Amino acid sequence: MPHLVRSVATAMAGAACVAVLWLATPPLASQSAAYRAPRTPDGKPDLNGIWQAMNEANYDIQSHMARPAMALRAGPYGPVPAAPVLALGAVGSVPPGLGVVEGGDIPYQPWALAKKKENQENWLTADPEIKCYLPGVPRAAYMPYPFQILQSSKAVFFAYEYAGAVRNIYLNDPGPAPIDFWMGQSVGRWEGEALVVDVTGFNDQTWFDRAGNFHSEALHVVERYTRTGPDVITYEATIEDPKVFTGPWKMSMPLYRRQEKNAQIMDFKCVEFVEELMYGQWRKRPLAK
């Protein structure tokens, strides 16, 4: 009993300390409003660095509970992992996430909501990430890999670790995109403390996440990158696609600076990792399944 009393007292003391720290910490909004980012030689906010999202949005951009796998089948007491992913065990499970969609809901047209559910049911064969296709925008920002922003007075360039993806942010509008592309065409401008990037010229071959959220080639994304702390960028993306959604919607999240002394973008050119999956059936002597 004395041990139990001491444990309860310790827990209460800990809770009191947390409460004091919470009350003493200014709200994030006030911290952001007071922060002024370092400047580059031309006077613009300095976004240079290696950044990474720390969330579960790549699994599902909407709020979701943990589940045993991305690919599921009916079990005797509830969903269980589908046969192709069963051997992954806990490694193949889905962690819970608070979601990054403001307001929680995505305004799908009725047909598109049905398509989203179909995508989710066929995730194992339909998600472009599984085939190492380029991630698209905004998904590139919150995949579980770092990316680097390289900024000068004349150019802004994004280099992503995943699949070696890159984006050149045009600071002078070159006109309409000549072709539709996975990463679109990005045109940037500065609005006060924010780099605003207008992205068009997409194809329809990327998803927003592993949960089947998708778009058409009419996708239009407006991104905002704002330094709100020494090691934080607030990322916002407004999504429009009149072929799929009934109106615009928005996602937002913090991006954190990688702090390792030797932080760098490494090679993750996953195309070679999926060659057997995509082309192994055409070997002269296919490997045993």
PDB file of C-alpha atoms in Angstrom, residues 91-225:
ATOM      1  CA  VAL A  91       5.731  -4.110 -39.506  1.00  0.00           C
ATOM      2  CA  GLY A  92       2.841  -3.923 -41.973  1.00  0.00           C
ATOM      3  CA  SER A  93       0.391  -2.304 -39.562  1.00  0.00           C
ATOM      4  CA  VAL A  94      -0.896   1.265 -39.847  1.00  0.00           C
ATOM      5  CA  PRO A  95      -0.123   3.695 -36.992  1.00  0.00           C
ATOM      6  CA  PRO A  96      -2.877   6.074 -35.870  1.00  0.00           C
ATOM      7  CA  GLY A  97      -2.797   9.662 -37.097  1.00  0.00           C
ATOM      8  CA  LEU A  98      -4.511  12.920 -36.189  1.00  0.00           C
ATOM      9  CA  GLY A  99      -4.807  13.930 -39.835  1.00  0.00           C
ATOM     10  CA  VAL A 100      -3.585  17.044 -41.629  1.00  0.00           C
ATOM     11  CA  VAL A 101      -6.779  18.053 -43.471  1.00  0.00           C
ATOM     12  CA  GLU A 102      -8.205  21.219 -41.983  1.00  0.00           C
ATOM     13  CA  GLY A 103     -11.763  20.573 -40.854  1.00  0.00           C
ATOM     14  CA  GLY A 104     -11.217  16.826 -41.261  1.00  0.00           C
ATOM     15  CA  ASP A 105     -13.358  16.242 -44.369  1.00  0.00           C
ATOM     16  CA  ILE A 106     -12.383  16.140 -48.042  1.00  0.00           C
ATOM     17  CA  PRO A 107     -15.210  17.465 -50.279  1.00  0.00           C
ATOM     18  CA  TYR A 108     -15.384  14.610 -52.783  1.00  0.00           C
ATOM     19  CA  GLN A 109     -18.022  14.479 -55.469  1.00  0.00           C
ATOM     20  CA  PRO A 110     -20.184  11.342 -54.918  1.00  0.00           C
ATOM     21  CA  TRP A 111     -18.583   9.320 -57.733  1.00  0.00           C
ATOM     22  CA  ALA A 112     -15.108  10.324 -56.550  1.00  0.00           C
ATOM     23  CA  LEU A 113     -15.786   9.214 -52.972  1.00  0.00           C
ATOM     24  CA  ALA A 114     -16.740   5.790 -54.320  1.00  0.00           C
ATOM     25  CA  LYS A 115     -13.522   5.776 -56.363  1.00  0.00           C
ATOM     26  CA  LYS A 116     -11.499   6.677 -53.278  1.00  0.00           C
ATOM     27  CA  LYS A 117     -12.950   3.688 -51.412  1.00  0.00           C
ATOM     28  CA  GLU A 118     -12.203   1.440 -54.394  1.00  0.00           C
ATOM     29  CA  ASN A 119      -8.606   2.701 -54.411  1.00  0.00           C
ATOM     30  CA  GLN A 120      -8.275   1.903 -50.724  1.00  0.00           C
ATOM     31  CA  GLU A 121      -9.608  -1.620 -51.192  1.00  0.00           C
ATOM     32  CA  ASN A 122      -7.097  -2.200 -54.005  1.00  0.00           C
ATOM     33  CA  TRP A 123      -4.180  -0.406 -52.333  1.00  0.00           C
ATOM     34  CA  LEU A 124      -1.725  -3.257 -52.820  1.00  0.00           C
ATOM     35  CA  THR A 125      -1.920  -3.081 -56.598  1.00  0.00           C
ATOM     36  CA  ALA A 126      -3.089   0.492 -57.139  1.00  0.00           C
ATOM     37  CA  ASP A 127      -0.982   2.814 -54.951  1.00  0.00           C
ATOM     38  CA  PRO A 128       1.639   4.511 -57.186  1.00  0.00           C
ATOM     39  CA  GLU A 129       4.101   4.542 -54.264  1.00  0.00           C
ATOM     40  CA  ILE A 130       4.357   0.745 -54.405  1.00  0.00           C
ATOM     41  CA  LYS A 131       5.703   1.019 -57.955  1.00  0.00           C
ATOM     42  CA  CYS A 132       8.073   3.853 -57.020  1.00  0.00           C
ATOM     43  CA  TYR A 133       6.329   6.410 -59.205  1.00  0.00           C
ATOM     44  CA  LEU A 134       7.167  10.020 -58.391  1.00  0.00           C
ATOM     45  CA  PRO A 135       5.104  11.129 -55.373  1.00  0.00           C
ATOM     46  CA  GLY A 136       3.497  14.284 -56.726  1.00  0.00           C
ATOM     47  CA  VAL A 137       2.582  17.432 -54.827  1.00  0.00           C
ATOM     48  CA  PRO A 138       1.753  17.804 -51.996  1.00  0.00           C
ATOM     49  CA  ARG A 139       2.576  14.166 -51.074  1.00  0.00           C
ATOM     50  CA  ALA A 140       6.308  14.724 -51.576  1.00  0.00           C
ATOM     51  CA  ALA A 141       6.316  17.058 -48.558  1.00  0.00           C
ATOM     52  CA  TYR A 142       5.093  14.480 -46.023  1.00  0.00           C
ATOM     53  CA  MET A 143       6.484  11.173 -47.198  1.00  0.00           C
ATOM     54  CA  PRO A 144       8.719   9.617 -44.492  1.00  0.00           C
ATOM     55  CA  TYR A 145      11.901  10.867 -46.165  1.00  0.00           C
ATOM     56  CA  PRO A 146      13.769  14.177 -45.874  1.00  0.00           C
ATOM     57  CA  PHE A 147      14.023  16.765 -48.617  1.00  0.00           C
ATOM     58  CA  GLN A 148      16.358  19.681 -49.151  1.00  0.00           C
ATOM     59  CA  ILE A 149      15.533  23.264 -50.094  1.00  0.00           C
ATOM     60  CA  LEU A 150      18.287  25.056 -51.996  1.00  0.00           C
ATOM     61  CA  GLN A 151      17.586  28.784 -52.248  1.00  0.00           C
ATOM     62  CA  SER A 152      19.442  31.698 -53.802  1.00  0.00           C
ATOM     63  CA  SER A 153      18.380  35.114 -55.028  1.00  0.00           C
ATOM     64  CA  LYS A 154      17.795  33.690 -58.503  1.00  0.00           C
ATOM     65  CA  ALA A 155      16.547  30.148 -57.910  1.00  0.00           C
ATOM     66  CA  VAL A 156      14.742  27.820 -55.520  1.00  0.00           C
ATOM     67  CA  PHE A 157      15.221  24.088 -55.923  1.00  0.00           C
ATOM     68  CA  PHE A 158      13.744  21.141 -53.993  1.00  0.00           C
ATOM     69  CA  ALA A 159      15.570  17.800 -53.876  1.00  0.00           C
ATOM     70  CA  TYR A 160      13.699  14.840 -52.368  1.00  0.00           C
ATOM     71  CA  GLU A 161      15.294  11.669 -51.063  1.00  0.00           C
ATOM     72  CA  TYR A 162      12.373   9.519 -52.236  1.00  0.00           C
ATOM     73  CA  ALA A 163      12.948   8.280 -55.794  1.00  0.00           C
ATOM     74  CA  GLY A 164      15.416  11.100 -56.484  1.00  0.00           C
ATOM     75  CA  ALA A 165      12.475  13.449 -57.144  1.00  0.00           C
ATOM     76  CA  VAL A 166      13.273  17.116 -57.805  1.00  0.00           C
ATOM     77  CA  ARG A 167      11.402  20.364 -58.366  1.00  0.00           C
ATOM     78  CA  ASN A 168      12.631  23.589 -59.912  1.00  0.00           C
ATOM     79  CA  ILE A 169      10.567  26.458 -58.491  1.00  0.00           C
ATOM     80  CA  TYR A 170      10.345  29.018 -61.288  1.00  0.00           C
ATOM     81  CA  LEU A 171      10.549  32.566 -59.927  1.00  0.00           C
ATOM     82  CA  ASN A 172       9.490  33.923 -63.308  1.00  0.00           C
ATOM     83  CA  ASP A 173       6.359  32.340 -64.748  1.00  0.00           C
ATOM     84  CA  PRO A 174       7.324  30.432 -67.937  1.00  0.00           C
ATOM     85  CA  GLY A 175       3.705  30.073 -69.013  1.00  0.00           C
ATOM     86  CA  PRO A 176       1.548  26.940 -69.162  1.00  0.00           C
ATOM     87  CA  ALA A 177       3.253  23.623 -68.482  1.00  0.00           C
ATOM     88  CA  PRO A 178       4.312  22.022 -71.797  1.00  0.00           C
ATOM     89  CA  ILE A 179       3.357  18.516 -70.596  1.00  0.00           C
ATOM     90  CA  ASP A 180       1.453  16.941 -67.711  1.00  0.00           C
ATOM     91  CA  PHE A 181       3.861  15.511 -65.160  1.00  0.00           C
ATOM     92  CA  TRP A 182       3.843  13.687 -61.814  1.00  0.00           C
ATOM     93  CA  MET A 183       5.420  16.653 -59.990  1.00  0.00           C
ATOM     94  CA  GLY A 184       3.639  19.330 -61.987  1.00  0.00           C
ATOM     95  CA  GLN A 185       5.108  22.730 -62.825  1.00  0.00           C
ATOM     96  CA  SER A 186       5.906  25.011 -59.880  1.00  0.00           C
ATOM     97  CA  VAL A 187       5.915  28.815 -60.032  1.00  0.00           C
ATOM     98  CA  GLY A 188       6.998  30.622 -56.861  1.00  0.00           C
ATOM     99  CA  ARG A 189       6.621  34.110 -55.436  1.00  0.00           C
ATOM    100  CA  TRP A 190       7.252  35.726 -52.064  1.00  0.00           C
ATOM    101  CA  GLU A 191       4.414  37.073 -49.934  1.00  0.00           C
ATOM    102  CA  GLY A 192       5.970  38.579 -46.836  1.00  0.00           C
ATOM    103  CA  GLU A 193       7.445  35.728 -44.782  1.00  0.00           C
ATOM    104  CA  ALA A 194       6.038  32.983 -47.031  1.00  0.00           C
ATOM    105  CA  LEU A 195       7.233  31.335 -50.211  1.00  0.00           C
ATOM    106  CA  VAL A 196       4.046  30.719 -52.178  1.00  0.00           C
ATOM    107  CA  VAL A 197       4.264  28.052 -54.880  1.00  0.00           C
ATOM    108  CA  ASP A 198       1.541  27.682 -57.512  1.00  0.00           C
ATOM    109  CA  VAL A 199       1.604  24.151 -58.964  1.00  0.00           C
ATOM    110  CA  THR A 200      -0.248  23.040 -62.096  1.00  0.00           C
ATOM    111  CA  GLY A 201       0.408  20.742 -65.056  1.00  0.00           C
ATOM    112  CA  PHE A 202      -0.158  17.449 -63.247  1.00  0.00           C
ATOM    113  CA  ASN A 203      -1.051  14.058 -64.601  1.00  0.00           C
ATOM    114  CA  ASP A 204      -3.565  11.865 -62.743  1.00  0.00           C
ATOM    115  CA  GLN A 205      -1.063   9.173 -61.719  1.00  0.00           C
ATOM    116  CA  THR A 206      -0.354  10.201 -58.106  1.00  0.00           C
ATOM    117  CA  TRP A 207      -2.274   9.842 -54.847  1.00  0.00           C
ATOM    118  CA  PHE A 208      -2.282  11.997 -51.740  1.00  0.00           C
ATOM    119  CA  ASP A 209      -1.603   8.984 -49.456  1.00  0.00           C
ATOM    120  CA  ARG A 210      -1.826   5.210 -49.097  1.00  0.00           C
ATOM    121  CA  ALA A 211      -5.530   5.447 -48.219  1.00  0.00           C
ATOM    122  CA  GLY A 212      -6.585   6.018 -51.832  1.00  0.00           C
ATOM    123  CA  ASN A 213      -7.169   9.780 -51.741  1.00  0.00           C
ATOM    124  CA  PHE A 214      -6.678  10.881 -55.338  1.00  0.00           C
ATOM    125  CA  HIS A 215      -7.081  13.640 -57.921  1.00  0.00           C
ATOM    126  CA  SER A 216      -7.379  14.172 -61.671  1.00  0.00           C
ATOM    127  CA  GLU A 217      -5.092  15.946 -64.133  1.00  0.00           C
ATOM    128  CA  ALA A 218      -7.013  19.149 -63.309  1.00  0.00           C
ATOM    129  CA  LEU A 219      -5.328  19.343 -59.882  1.00  0.00           C
ATOM    130  CA  HIS A 220      -4.185  22.800 -58.791  1.00  0.00           C
ATOM    131  CA  VAL A 221      -2.106  23.150 -55.603  1.00  0.00           C
ATOM    132  CA  VAL A 222      -1.049  26.378 -53.897  1.00  0.00           C
ATOM    133  CA  GLU A 223       1.660  25.767 -51.299  1.00  0.00           C
ATOM    134  CA  ARG A 224       2.908  28.125 -48.588  1.00  0.00           C
ATOM    135  CA  TYR A 225       6.254  27.620 -46.853  1.00  0.00           C
TER     136      TYR A 225
END
